[in-house]
Short mmCIF file of C-alpha atoms in Angstrom, two decimals:
data_model
loop_
_atom_site.label_atom_id
_atom_site.label_comp_id
_atom_site.label_asym_id
_atom_site.label_seq_id
_atom_site.Cartn_x
_atom_site.Cartn_y
_atom_site.Cartn_z
CA MET T 1308 82.30 -15.49 -9.10
CA GLU T 1309 82.63 -11.83 -8.72
CA ARG T 1310 85.16 -11.80 -11.67
CA LEU T 1311 82.59 -13.66 -13.80
CA VAL T 1312 79.84 -10.97 -12.94
CA ARG T 1313 82.11 -8.14 -13.72
CA ARG T 1314 82.79 -9.68 -17.12
CA ALA T 1315 79.26 -10.54 -17.72
CA MET T 1316 78.43 -6.89 -17.03
CA HIS T 1317 80.65 -5.97 -19.99
CA LYS T 1318 78.56 -8.43 -22.03
CA ASP T 1319 80.98 -11.22 -21.98
CA THR T 1320 78.58 -13.99 -23.02
CA GLU T 1321 80.95 -16.85 -21.94
CA SER T 1322 81.24 -15.52 -18.45
CA PHE T 1323 77.44 -14.86 -18.36
CA ILE T 1324 76.79 -18.46 -19.44
CA GLN T 1325 79.07 -19.80 -16.85
CA LEU T 1326 77.19 -17.83 -14.17
CA ILE T 1327 73.85 -19.33 -15.38
CA GLU T 1328 75.34 -22.74 -15.34
CA GLU T 1329 76.59 -22.27 -11.87
CA ASN T 1330 73.05 -21.13 -10.89
CA ARG T 1331 71.15 -23.66 -13.00
CA GLN T 1332 70.11 -25.97 -10.17
CA SER T 1333 68.78 -23.04 -8.24
CA MET T 1334 66.78 -21.62 -11.00
CA MET T 1335 65.18 -24.94 -11.75
CA LYS T 1336 64.25 -25.44 -8.14
CA VAL T 1337 62.61 -22.03 -7.92
CA ALA T 1338 60.66 -22.66 -11.23
CA TYR T 1339 59.46 -26.06 -9.96
CA GLY T 1340 58.14 -24.16 -7.11
CA PHE T 1341 55.64 -22.62 -9.49
CA PHE T 1342 55.22 -25.27 -12.13
CA THR T 1343 55.15 -28.91 -12.54
CA GLU T 1344 55.65 -29.06 -16.48
CA GLU T 1345 59.06 -29.16 -17.83
CA GLU T 1346 58.09 -26.90 -20.67
CA ASP T 1347 56.81 -24.11 -18.30
CA VAL T 1348 60.21 -24.36 -16.35
CA ALA T 1349 62.09 -24.19 -19.47
CA ASP T 1350 60.09 -21.36 -20.76
CA VAL T 1351 60.60 -19.13 -17.69
CA ILE T 1352 64.30 -19.97 -17.38
CA GLN T 1353 65.02 -19.11 -21.01
CA GLN T 1354 63.10 -15.83 -20.58
CA THR T 1355 65.07 -15.17 -17.38
CA ILE T 1356 68.39 -15.64 -18.91
CA LEU T 1357 67.47 -13.23 -21.85
CA ASN T 1358 66.26 -10.71 -19.48
CA ALA T 1359 69.19 -10.92 -17.26
CA PHE T 1360 71.68 -10.62 -20.09
CA GLU T 1361 69.78 -7.53 -21.30
CA HIS T 1362 69.89 -5.94 -17.81
CA ILE T 1363 73.06 -7.09 -16.19
CA GLY T 1364 74.69 -3.73 -16.82
CA GLU T 1365 72.34 -2.30 -14.30
CA LEU T 1366 73.25 -4.63 -11.52
CA ARG T 1367 74.44 -2.56 -8.54
CA LYS T 1368 76.43 -4.92 -6.58
CA VAL T 1369 78.15 -7.99 -8.01
CA SER T 1370 77.68 -9.87 -4.89
CA TYR T 1371 73.92 -9.43 -5.33
CA PHE T 1372 73.89 -11.25 -8.74
CA LYS T 1373 72.19 -14.43 -7.56
CA THR T 1374 69.44 -12.78 -5.55
CA TRP T 1375 68.88 -10.38 -8.47
CA LEU T 1376 68.62 -13.32 -10.96
CA ILE T 1377 66.13 -15.14 -8.74
CA ARG T 1378 63.98 -11.97 -8.49
CA ILE T 1379 63.77 -11.77 -12.32
CA LEU T 1380 62.94 -15.55 -12.43
CA ILE T 1381 60.23 -15.26 -9.89
CA ASN T 1382 58.66 -12.30 -11.71
CA ASN T 1383 58.70 -14.38 -15.06
CA CYS T 1384 57.08 -17.28 -13.12
CA ASN T 1385 54.37 -15.03 -11.78
CA GLN T 1386 53.68 -13.71 -15.29
CA LEU T 1387 53.54 -17.06 -16.92
CA TYR T 1388 51.40 -18.56 -14.00
CA ASN T 1389 48.81 -15.78 -14.32
CA SER T 1390 48.90 -15.84 -18.17
CA LYS T 1391 48.12 -19.63 -17.96
CA LYS T 1392 45.30 -19.13 -15.50
CA HIS T 1393 43.68 -16.63 -17.84
CA THR T 1394 43.71 -18.74 -21.01
CA LEU T 1395 43.00 -22.18 -19.65
CA SER T 1396 39.34 -23.49 -19.51
CA GLU T 1397 37.89 -24.32 -16.03
CA ASP T 1398 38.68 -28.01 -16.20
CA GLN T 1399 42.12 -27.26 -17.49
CA ILE T 1400 42.72 -24.93 -14.50
CA MET T 1401 41.72 -27.74 -12.11
CA GLU T 1402 44.44 -30.00 -13.85
CA TYR T 1403 46.90 -27.27 -14.17
CA GLY T 1404 47.00 -26.66 -10.38
CA LYS T 1405 47.35 -30.28 -9.42
CA PRO T 1406 50.63 -30.86 -7.52
CA ASP T 1407 51.24 -34.47 -8.21
CA THR T 1408 52.73 -34.56 -11.75
CA TYR T 1409 56.28 -33.66 -11.33
CA PRO T 1410 58.47 -35.09 -14.15
CA VAL T 1411 60.66 -37.16 -11.82
CA ASP T 1412 59.86 -39.08 -8.68
CA ASN T 1413 62.45 -37.92 -6.22
CA GLU T 1414 62.53 -36.66 -2.51
CA PHE T 1415 62.65 -32.96 -3.73
CA PHE T 1416 59.44 -33.19 -5.92
CA GLN T 1417 57.78 -35.38 -3.37
CA LEU T 1418 58.43 -32.79 -0.72
CA LEU T 1419 57.07 -30.03 -2.96
CA SER T 1420 54.04 -32.15 -3.85
CA MET T 1421 53.07 -32.25 -0.07
CA LEU T 1422 53.29 -28.45 0.29
CA GLN T 1423 50.55 -25.86 -0.43
CA PRO T 1424 51.57 -24.17 -3.83
CA ASP T 1425 52.02 -20.91 -1.95
CA ASP T 1426 54.36 -22.31 0.47
CA ARG T 1427 56.71 -24.22 -2.09
CA ILE T 1428 58.82 -21.23 -3.30
CA ILE T 1429 59.08 -19.95 0.27
CA PHE T 1430 60.34 -23.31 1.51
CA TYR T 1431 62.86 -23.64 -1.05
CA LEU T 1432 64.32 -20.17 -0.66
CA TYR T 1433 64.43 -20.68 3.08
CA PHE T 1434 65.65 -24.32 3.39
CA GLY T 1435 67.28 -24.76 -0.01
CA GLU T 1436 68.86 -21.44 -0.61
CA GLU T 1437 69.02 -20.45 3.02
CA TYR T 1438 67.91 -16.98 2.70
CA THR T 1439 66.70 -15.26 5.76
CA THR T 1440 62.87 -14.39 6.10
CA LYS T 1441 63.73 -10.79 5.66
CA GLU T 1442 65.48 -11.53 2.39
CA ILE T 1443 62.54 -13.63 1.22
CA SER T 1444 60.15 -10.80 2.19
CA ARG T 1445 62.09 -8.62 -0.20
CA ILE T 1446 62.53 -10.99 -2.94
CA LEU T 1447 58.81 -11.97 -2.94
CA GLU T 1448 57.55 -8.56 -1.75
CA ILE T 1449 55.48 -10.29 0.86
CA LYS T 1450 55.42 -9.29 4.52
CA GLU T 1451 58.02 -10.99 6.58
CA SER T 1452 55.62 -12.22 9.22
CA THR T 1453 53.73 -13.91 6.32
CA ILE T 1454 56.68 -15.62 5.37
CA ARG T 1455 57.36 -16.90 8.84
CA SER T 1456 53.77 -17.98 9.23
CA ARG T 1457 53.85 -19.91 5.95
CA ILE T 1458 57.13 -21.70 6.89
CA HIS T 1459 55.40 -22.57 10.13
CA ARG T 1460 52.17 -23.70 8.40
CA GLY T 1461 54.12 -25.59 5.91
CA LYS T 1462 55.85 -27.61 8.58
CA GLU T 1463 52.66 -28.19 10.41
CA HIS T 1464 51.23 -29.46 7.08
CA LEU T 1465 54.09 -31.87 6.64
CA ARG T 1466 53.66 -33.14 10.19
CA LYS T 1467 50.02 -34.10 9.40
CA HIS T 1468 50.64 -35.76 6.28
CA LEU T 1469 53.53 -37.89 7.19
CA HIS T 1470 52.88 -41.35 8.60
CA ARG T 1471 55.33 -41.40 11.40
CA GLU T 1472 57.47 -43.79 13.19
CA GLU T 1473 59.39 -42.36 16.00
CA TRP T 1474 63.06 -43.21 16.46
CA ALA T 1475 64.93 -43.11 19.78
CA LEU T 1476 67.81 -40.51 19.33
CA MET E 395 71.10 -21.51 11.47
CA ASN E 396 71.66 -24.53 13.81
CA GLN E 397 72.71 -27.65 12.05
CA HIS E 398 70.25 -29.63 13.84
CA ILE E 399 67.28 -27.84 12.74
CA GLU E 400 65.27 -29.07 9.78
CA TYR E 401 68.32 -30.95 8.87
CA GLU E 402 66.48 -33.33 6.57
CA LEU E 403 64.42 -30.60 5.14
CA LYS E 404 67.56 -28.70 4.09
CA ASN E 405 69.15 -31.91 2.72
CA ILE E 406 66.07 -32.55 0.58
CA MET E 407 65.84 -29.05 -0.72
CA LYS E 408 69.47 -29.06 -1.51
CA THR E 409 69.23 -32.36 -3.52
CA ASP E 410 70.42 -31.74 -7.12
CA LEU E 411 67.65 -32.30 -9.63
CA PRO E 412 68.28 -34.89 -12.26
CA GLU E 413 69.36 -33.78 -15.75
CA SER E 414 66.70 -33.01 -18.04
CA ALA E 415 67.29 -33.36 -21.85
CA PHE E 416 64.41 -30.99 -22.54
CA ILE E 417 65.65 -28.30 -20.40
CA ASN E 418 69.23 -28.77 -21.36
CA GLN E 419 68.24 -28.37 -24.99
CA ARG E 420 66.29 -25.08 -24.41
CA LEU E 421 69.32 -23.67 -22.52
CA GLN E 422 71.70 -24.50 -25.31
CA GLU E 423 69.38 -22.76 -27.76
CA THR E 424 69.35 -19.67 -25.54
CA TYR E 425 73.02 -19.58 -25.00
CA GLN E 426 73.42 -19.90 -28.95
CA GLN E 427 70.90 -16.90 -29.12
CA LEU E 428 73.29 -14.89 -26.70
CA ASN E 429 76.38 -15.67 -28.74
CA SER E 430 74.86 -14.67 -31.98
CA GLN E 431 73.83 -11.32 -30.60
CA LYS E 432 76.09 -8.37 -31.32
CA LYS E 433 77.78 -6.82 -28.45
CA HIS E 434 76.32 -3.35 -27.98
CA ASN E 435 78.14 -0.48 -26.32
CA HIS E 436 75.54 1.06 -24.27
CA SER E 437 75.87 4.27 -22.51
CA ARG E 438 75.04 3.53 -18.90
CA GLY E 439 73.79 6.88 -17.86
CA PHE E 440 70.78 5.34 -16.18
CA ALA E 441 69.37 7.20 -13.10
CA ILE E 442 70.33 5.38 -9.90
CA LYS E 443 67.71 2.94 -8.95
CA ALA E 444 66.76 2.06 -5.44
CA ALA E 445 68.34 -1.38 -4.45
CA VAL E 446 68.33 -3.47 -1.41
CA SER E 447 71.62 -5.18 -0.67
CA VAL E 448 71.80 -8.66 0.91
CA ALA E 449 74.27 -7.12 3.51
CA ALA E 450 71.68 -4.52 4.23
CA CYS E 451 69.05 -7.24 4.83
CA LEU E 452 71.42 -9.12 7.05
CA LEU E 453 72.02 -5.94 8.99
CA LEU E 454 68.38 -5.40 9.36
CA VAL E 455 67.93 -8.94 10.80
CA MET E 456 70.72 -8.36 13.25
CA ILE E 457 68.85 -5.37 14.56
CA TRP E 458 66.51 -7.78 16.27
CA GLY E 459 67.97 -8.94 19.42
CA ILE E 460 67.76 -9.13 23.07
CA GLN E 461 68.05 -5.78 24.78
CA ASN E 462 70.76 -5.15 27.27
CA PRO E 463 69.16 -6.82 30.30
CA THR E 464 70.79 -4.56 32.62
CA LEU E 465 69.20 -1.53 31.05
CA ALA E 466 65.99 -3.29 30.76
CA ALA E 467 65.85 -4.20 34.39
CA GLN E 468 66.36 -0.63 35.24
CA LEU E 469 63.42 0.69 33.17
CA PRO E 470 59.78 -0.32 33.53
CA LEU E 471 58.66 -2.16 30.41
CA ILE E 472 54.84 -1.59 30.76
CA GLY E 473 53.67 1.47 28.91
CA ARG E 474 56.86 1.69 26.80
CA ILE E 475 56.54 -1.39 24.59
CA PHE E 476 55.30 0.41 21.48
CA GLN E 477 58.04 3.08 21.90
CA GLN E 478 60.84 0.35 22.08
CA LEU E 479 59.45 -1.98 19.38
CA GLU E 480 57.45 0.15 16.79
CA GLN E 481 60.43 0.73 14.40
CA GLU E 482 61.61 -2.89 14.76
CA VAL E 483 58.67 -4.85 13.70
CA SER E 484 57.88 -5.84 10.07
CA TYR E 485 54.98 -3.28 10.08
CA PRO E 486 56.69 -0.14 11.48
CA GLY E 487 54.49 2.86 12.48
CA ASP E 488 54.28 5.51 15.09
CA TYR E 489 51.98 3.51 17.25
CA SER E 490 53.31 5.12 20.48
CA GLU E 491 51.97 8.41 19.30
CA HIS E 492 48.37 7.08 19.29
CA ALA E 493 48.75 4.55 21.92
CA ILE E 494 46.09 3.85 24.65
CA ASP E 495 47.93 2.98 27.83
CA LEU E 496 45.94 0.00 29.28
CA GLN E 497 47.47 0.49 32.67
CA THR E 498 45.94 4.07 32.92
CA PRO E 499 43.39 4.23 30.03
CA PRO E 500 42.11 7.73 29.11
CA ILE E 501 38.78 9.09 30.34
CA SER E 502 37.23 8.39 26.87
CA ILE E 503 37.85 4.74 27.29
CA THR E 504 36.68 4.28 30.92
CA ASP E 505 33.39 6.21 29.90
CA VAL E 506 32.54 3.77 27.24
CA GLU E 507 29.29 2.25 28.01
CA ASP E 508 29.50 -1.17 29.60
CA SER E 509 33.13 -1.06 30.14
CA THR E 510 34.11 -3.01 33.24
CA GLN E 511 37.89 -3.06 32.40
CA SER E 512 40.41 -1.90 34.99
CA ALA E 513 44.17 -1.90 34.55
CA SER E 514 44.38 -5.23 36.61
CA THR E 515 42.15 -7.10 34.16
CA TYR E 516 44.77 -6.55 31.32
CA ARG E 517 46.95 -8.76 33.35
CA GLN E 518 46.03 -12.37 33.16
CA GLU E 519 47.88 -15.45 34.72
CA SER E 520 47.40 -18.83 33.28
CA GLY E 521 49.84 -21.68 33.94
CA ASP E 522 53.56 -20.49 34.01
CA LEU E 523 52.73 -17.34 32.06
CA THR E 524 51.42 -13.91 32.99
CA VAL E 525 50.24 -12.05 30.11
CA THR E 526 49.90 -8.22 30.26
CA LEU E 527 48.52 -5.97 27.64
CA SER E 528 50.52 -2.87 27.96
CA GLU E 529 49.10 -0.61 25.30
CA VAL E 530 46.79 -0.77 22.30
CA THR E 531 46.10 1.35 19.30
CA TYR E 532 44.00 0.71 16.29
CA ASP E 533 43.10 2.19 12.99
CA SER E 534 40.26 1.13 10.70
CA ASN E 535 42.08 -2.00 9.45
CA ALA E 536 43.87 -3.43 12.41
CA LEU E 537 44.47 -3.53 16.13
CA TYR E 538 48.00 -3.19 17.38
CA LEU E 539 48.68 -4.67 20.75
CA ALA E 540 51.74 -4.17 22.96
CA ILE E 541 52.20 -7.30 25.15
CA LEU E 542 54.40 -8.34 27.92
CA ILE E 543 54.78 -12.13 28.91
CA GLU E 544 56.42 -13.08 32.16
CA ASN E 545 57.44 -16.67 32.79
CA LYS E 546 57.61 -18.16 36.12
CA ASN E 547 60.27 -20.28 34.73
CA GLU E 548 63.08 -19.28 32.23
CA PHE E 549 62.07 -19.20 28.49
CA PRO E 550 64.41 -21.87 26.87
CA LYS E 551 67.62 -20.45 25.50
CA ASN E 552 67.73 -22.93 22.58
CA VAL E 553 65.06 -21.52 20.63
CA GLN E 554 65.11 -21.23 16.85
CA ALA E 555 63.85 -17.60 16.84
CA LYS E 556 64.70 -14.93 19.47
CA SER E 557 62.54 -12.36 17.91
CA PHE E 558 58.84 -13.73 18.06
CA LEU E 559 56.51 -16.03 19.55
CA TYR E 560 53.77 -17.90 17.66
CA LEU E 561 50.30 -17.70 19.05
CA THR E 562 46.86 -18.93 18.72
CA CYS E 563 43.71 -17.00 19.69
CA GLN E 564 40.04 -17.03 19.42
CA GLY E 565 37.37 -14.40 20.11
CA SER E 566 34.91 -12.09 18.63
CA MET E 567 34.49 -8.49 17.32
CA VAL E 568 31.18 -7.21 18.94
CA TYR E 569 28.91 -4.58 17.37
CA PRO E 570 27.10 -1.94 19.34
CA ASP E 571 24.03 -3.94 19.18
CA GLY E 572 25.58 -7.06 20.77
CA THR E 573 25.89 -9.02 17.63
CA MET E 574 29.39 -10.28 16.74
CA ASP E 575 31.92 -11.65 14.22
CA ASN E 576 33.78 -14.53 15.52
CA PHE E 577 37.34 -15.54 14.74
CA GLY E 578 39.58 -18.46 15.53
CA GLU E 579 40.72 -21.69 14.05
CA ALA E 580 37.05 -23.03 14.38
CA TYR E 581 35.96 -20.25 12.18
CA GLY E 582 38.76 -20.49 9.67
CA ASN E 583 40.22 -17.13 10.25
CA MET E 584 43.06 -16.11 12.38
CA PRO E 585 43.62 -12.26 12.43
CA ALA E 586 47.13 -12.77 14.25
CA TYR E 587 49.66 -15.49 14.11
CA MET E 588 52.69 -14.15 16.10
CA ALA E 589 54.05 -11.43 18.49
CA GLU E 590 57.17 -9.81 17.26
CA GLY E 591 59.58 -8.41 19.80
CA ASN E 592 62.44 -9.59 22.07
CA PHE E 593 63.43 -11.15 25.22
CA PRO E 594 64.79 -8.45 27.66
CA ASP E 595 65.72 -11.16 30.11
CA SER E 596 65.25 -14.97 30.45
CA HIS E 597 61.73 -14.57 32.13
CA THR E 598 60.27 -11.88 29.86
CA PHE E 599 59.07 -11.36 26.36
CA GLN E 600 57.79 -8.14 25.00
CA GLY E 601 56.18 -7.83 21.68
CA LEU E 602 53.62 -6.30 19.41
CA ILE E 603 50.82 -8.20 17.60
CA GLN E 604 49.17 -6.86 14.53
CA PHE E 605 45.61 -7.95 14.63
CA GLU E 606 44.15 -7.51 11.13
CA TRP E 607 40.46 -6.83 10.83
CA ASP E 608 38.45 -4.65 8.43
CA HIS E 609 36.09 -1.78 9.52
CA ILE E 610 37.26 -1.71 13.25
CA SER E 611 35.34 1.43 13.85
CA ASP E 612 32.03 -0.63 13.28
CA TYR E 613 32.59 -2.36 16.57
CA SER E 614 32.45 -1.39 20.23
CA PHE E 615 34.52 -4.25 21.63
CA CYS E 616 37.07 -6.92 20.92
CA ASN E 617 36.96 -9.97 23.00
CA PHE E 618 39.67 -12.39 22.60
CA THR E 619 41.49 -15.19 24.28
CA PHE E 620 45.08 -16.32 23.77
CA LEU E 621 45.17 -20.11 23.80
CA SER E 622 48.72 -20.79 23.36
CA PHE E 623 52.18 -19.33 22.92
CA GLU E 624 54.76 -21.31 21.23
CA GLN E 625 58.41 -21.66 20.31
CA GLU E 626 60.42 -23.96 18.11
CA LEU E 627 63.42 -25.38 19.71
CA GLN E 628 66.72 -26.27 18.17
CA THR E 629 66.50 -29.76 19.43
CA GLY E 630 64.36 -32.43 17.84
CA THR E 631 63.43 -36.07 17.38
CA LYS E 632 64.68 -38.12 14.55
CA MET E 633 61.59 -39.39 12.68
CA THR E 634 60.99 -41.36 9.70
CA GLY E 635 57.89 -41.05 7.56
CA GLU E 636 56.43 -42.21 4.32
CA LEU E 637 56.01 -39.63 1.63
CA GLY E 638 52.28 -39.83 0.75
CA ASN E 639 51.66 -43.26 -0.38
CA SER E 640 54.80 -43.54 -2.41
CA GLY E 641 56.45 -46.33 -0.28
CA GLU E 642 59.45 -44.06 -0.01
CA PHE E 643 60.42 -43.14 3.48
CA VAL E 644 62.49 -40.15 4.50
CA GLU E 645 64.19 -39.23 7.86
CA TYR E 646 63.67 -35.84 9.20
CA ILE E 647 63.91 -34.05 12.43
CA GLU E 648 60.88 -32.94 14.09
CA ASN E 649 61.79 -29.93 16.07
CA ASP E 650 60.82 -29.86 19.70
CA ARG E 651 58.31 -27.27 20.47
CA ASN E 652 57.81 -25.34 23.78
CA ILE E 653 54.14 -24.70 24.07
CA TYR E 654 52.53 -22.74 26.88
CA GLU E 655 48.76 -23.47 26.78
CA GLY E 656 46.22 -21.72 28.78
CA GLU E 657 43.56 -19.08 28.69
CA TRP E 658 44.39 -15.33 28.82
CA SER E 659 41.26 -13.48 28.02
CA PHE E 660 40.82 -9.71 27.44
CA GLU E 661 38.30 -7.18 26.42
CA ILE E 662 39.36 -4.23 24.64
CA PRO E 663 36.83 -1.41 24.14
CA ILE E 664 36.99 0.26 20.83
CA ASP E 665 36.15 3.98 20.59
CA SER E 666 35.50 4.89 17.01
CA SER E 667 36.12 8.50 17.87
CA LEU E 668 39.73 7.70 18.29
CA ILE E 669 40.08 6.31 14.68
CA THR E 670 41.26 8.98 12.57
CA GLN E 671 40.36 8.36 8.90
CA LYS E 672 40.27 10.92 6.14
CA GLU E 673 38.64 10.39 2.73
CA THR E 674 39.59 12.45 -0.14
CA LEU E 675 37.00 12.18 -2.86
CA ILE E 676 38.47 12.05 -6.33
CA ASN E 677 35.80 10.61 -8.68
CA ASP E 678 38.00 10.84 -11.73
CA CYS E 679 38.03 8.55 -14.65
CA ASN E 680 40.06 8.68 -17.94
CA GLU E 681 38.59 8.03 -21.41
CA THR E 682 39.24 4.26 -20.99
CA GLY E 683 37.13 4.09 -17.83
CA PHE E 684 40.02 3.63 -15.31
CA GLY E 685 40.06 5.93 -12.33
CA ILE E 686 40.09 6.71 -8.73
CA GLU E 687 37.07 7.00 -6.46
CA LYS E 688 38.75 8.22 -3.35
CA ILE E 689 41.88 8.06 -1.31
CA VAL E 690 41.62 6.88 2.32
CA VAL E 691 44.16 7.86 5.04
CA ASN E 692 44.32 6.64 8.47
CA ASP E 693 47.06 6.87 11.23
CA TYR E 694 49.34 4.19 9.69
CA GLU E 695 48.38 3.63 6.19
CA LEU E 696 46.53 4.85 3.13
CA TYR E 697 44.80 3.11 0.23
CA ALA E 698 43.11 4.05 -2.97
CA VAL E 699 39.69 2.93 -4.20
CA PRO E 700 40.07 2.49 -7.85
CA ILE E 701 37.48 2.65 -10.58
CA TYR E 702 37.54 0.01 -13.39
CA PRO E 703 35.56 -0.37 -16.46
CA ASN E 704 32.42 -2.78 -16.04
CA GLU E 705 33.98 -5.40 -18.34
CA GLU E 706 37.38 -5.47 -16.63
CA ASN E 707 38.49 -7.83 -13.75
CA GLU E 708 40.02 -5.85 -11.01
CA MET E 709 42.37 -8.79 -10.31
CA ASP E 710 44.09 -8.00 -13.64
CA TYR E 711 45.25 -4.56 -12.31
CA ILE E 712 47.54 -3.29 -9.62
CA VAL E 713 47.48 0.18 -7.78
CA SER E 714 50.92 1.67 -7.15
CA ILE E 715 51.18 4.75 -5.01
CA TRP E 716 54.12 6.99 -4.82
CA ASP E 717 54.86 9.58 -2.10
CA ALA E 718 55.64 13.23 -2.49
CA ASN E 719 59.49 12.49 -3.24
CA GLY E 720 58.52 10.09 -5.99
CA VAL E 721 59.18 6.83 -4.17
CA PRO E 722 56.76 4.00 -4.08
CA LEU E 723 54.97 3.43 -0.84
CA ASP E 724 55.48 -0.04 0.75
CA SER E 725 52.66 -2.44 1.55
CA HIS E 726 51.49 -2.44 5.25
CA GLY E 727 50.02 -5.88 5.21
CA ASP E 728 49.24 -9.03 3.11
CA ASP E 729 46.74 -7.00 1.18
CA PHE E 730 48.86 -5.04 -1.42
CA THR E 731 46.14 -2.46 -1.82
CA ARG E 732 47.01 -0.97 1.64
CA PHE E 733 50.32 1.22 1.94
CA SER E 734 52.35 2.22 4.96
CA THR E 735 52.77 5.85 5.41
CA HIS E 736 55.46 5.41 8.16
CA GLY E 737 58.27 7.93 7.65
CA ARG E 738 56.92 9.33 4.32
CA ASP E 739 55.73 12.60 2.91
CA ILE E 740 52.22 11.93 1.72
CA SER E 741 51.28 15.66 1.35
CA SER E 742 51.09 14.68 -2.32
CA ILE E 743 50.75 11.25 -3.79
CA THR E 744 50.69 9.89 -7.38
CA VAL E 745 48.50 7.01 -7.95
CA TYR E 746 49.24 4.73 -10.93
CA ILE E 747 46.96 1.78 -12.20
CA LEU E 748 48.95 -0.69 -14.17
CA ASP E 749 48.07 -4.00 -15.86
CA TYR E 750 49.35 -6.80 -13.59
CA TYR E 751 51.99 -7.92 -16.20
CA ASP E 752 53.33 -4.46 -16.65
CA TYR E 753 53.40 -4.11 -12.82
CA MET E 754 55.45 -7.09 -12.47
CA ASN E 755 58.01 -5.61 -14.83
CA CYS E 756 57.93 -2.34 -13.20
CA LYS E 757 58.16 -3.12 -9.48
CA GLY E 758 61.13 -3.11 -7.15
CA GLU E 759 64.08 -1.72 -8.68
CA ASN E 760 62.30 -1.03 -11.84
CA TYR E 761 59.66 1.24 -10.33
CA LYS E 762 60.56 4.23 -12.45
CA LYS E 763 58.96 2.60 -15.43
CA GLN E 764 55.59 2.71 -13.85
CA PRO E 765 54.55 6.10 -15.20
CA GLN E 766 55.25 5.15 -18.81
CA LYS E 767 53.34 1.86 -18.38
CA ALA E 768 50.40 3.23 -16.23
CA ILE E 769 46.98 3.14 -17.90
CA TYR E 770 45.83 5.53 -15.39
CA GLN E 771 47.79 8.17 -13.25
CA GLN E 772 46.86 11.00 -11.16
CA THR E 773 48.74 13.27 -8.72
CA ILE E 774 46.65 14.12 -5.59
CA SER E 775 47.31 16.71 -2.90
CA LEU E 776 46.40 15.29 0.54
CA ASN E 777 47.06 18.47 2.44
#
């Protein structure tokens, strides 16, 4: 990957596109941590790709590429999310925030739908991307203890909402 | 991270999402857009931006750890916990400089009216745990507690995290007239969730607790009771559960938890004369109606009180504050209007008010864009 990043930093579009493709799943999952609509996910990913290509020459360390890309994506997600909140009517806001309308019914989306909106992106970065709480704190610019408490809260929330059947180990 | 922990959660989070024709098409359009752009040769003579590397983050994580037990055994822990941990927690500060040693409190505390506290009452035993409040300090927005927990039995070794304990508590902040503001799960507010620190040996935990509460100086006492301390273990029970009412079942591991329940009750007198807070009045507005009313500085943090035009929603704007060296201050809590002053030169600060969207483009590594995007800025001497 490092070779691809170095080439992309010299504006080699083919290498950059390959990097995006390698990180496409991660980007989609991050975006679905903010939005349920495909169109919104597509919008923020598109904007992120353009932003990243424009600024990739400023990347300080090639090994940091993915984290850097995710941070750009999260910034764009926050922008779009807040702009939607400002333009929607009250009824539309109530509909917009509903967690149950992901495009596909699979385990990933079902799990997201059970979490508080604030917890979804943290859960994905922690369990999906396996960032440390310190790294997530830096990415989201949220205090690390808040990250930990939200992970704890999210797991508690899942425990309460699952109808359980205990298995013997 | 232990393979047994939250195994199912990881599996689910790593599941590939199905292909979306809509998103695929948008990506292809974007790639065509990139390919159609001309390659520009830019001079990369940008100023070096502050960056945090993943390796640096991991190194910081590695700083957390169990102290050398031999060394720890030789030195008393009580009275030194702030000194040992104040740089290690996620809210660093010079707490030891302002600490009140609860084992030998100063005259000003013992003279507080109606105070019946003695050093021994800061050590409470309930069940297997003995909890000692070693030191306390506070500013106008939070109490900081240094705590020692001694276990009759060994703390489990197979814990998920070796640098904190979760906790629950309840209590009240008491005004001089006896009225009080309550906190706890029953009141829907929990000013503290965890103690950050380490395990000097298998029977001992030392940590700091940041207890966030506004206007501490208005109160004369804080009464609180710890109700539990909790650790998540690396073992668990295989469970299966239905996701909502979908009819779909998933397997997951419910981590075992090591919970110490009990009641460890303490009363901490608050002497408002010990709270140092300086306000610098600014009362400045620009022609668009944005400005700063005042800057408030206490022992560990500072914040600005902004002025917005009447028709504007303050939620649409962000205040950023740079230190005397032109570096943005870090937030000191969940509220991003409060900034940590730890290790910073705040003899002179520059306050920027930015539109929320501009701030999101100008934070972190892009902070140097803030001056050109700010709708209000002011450099203030705090000497």
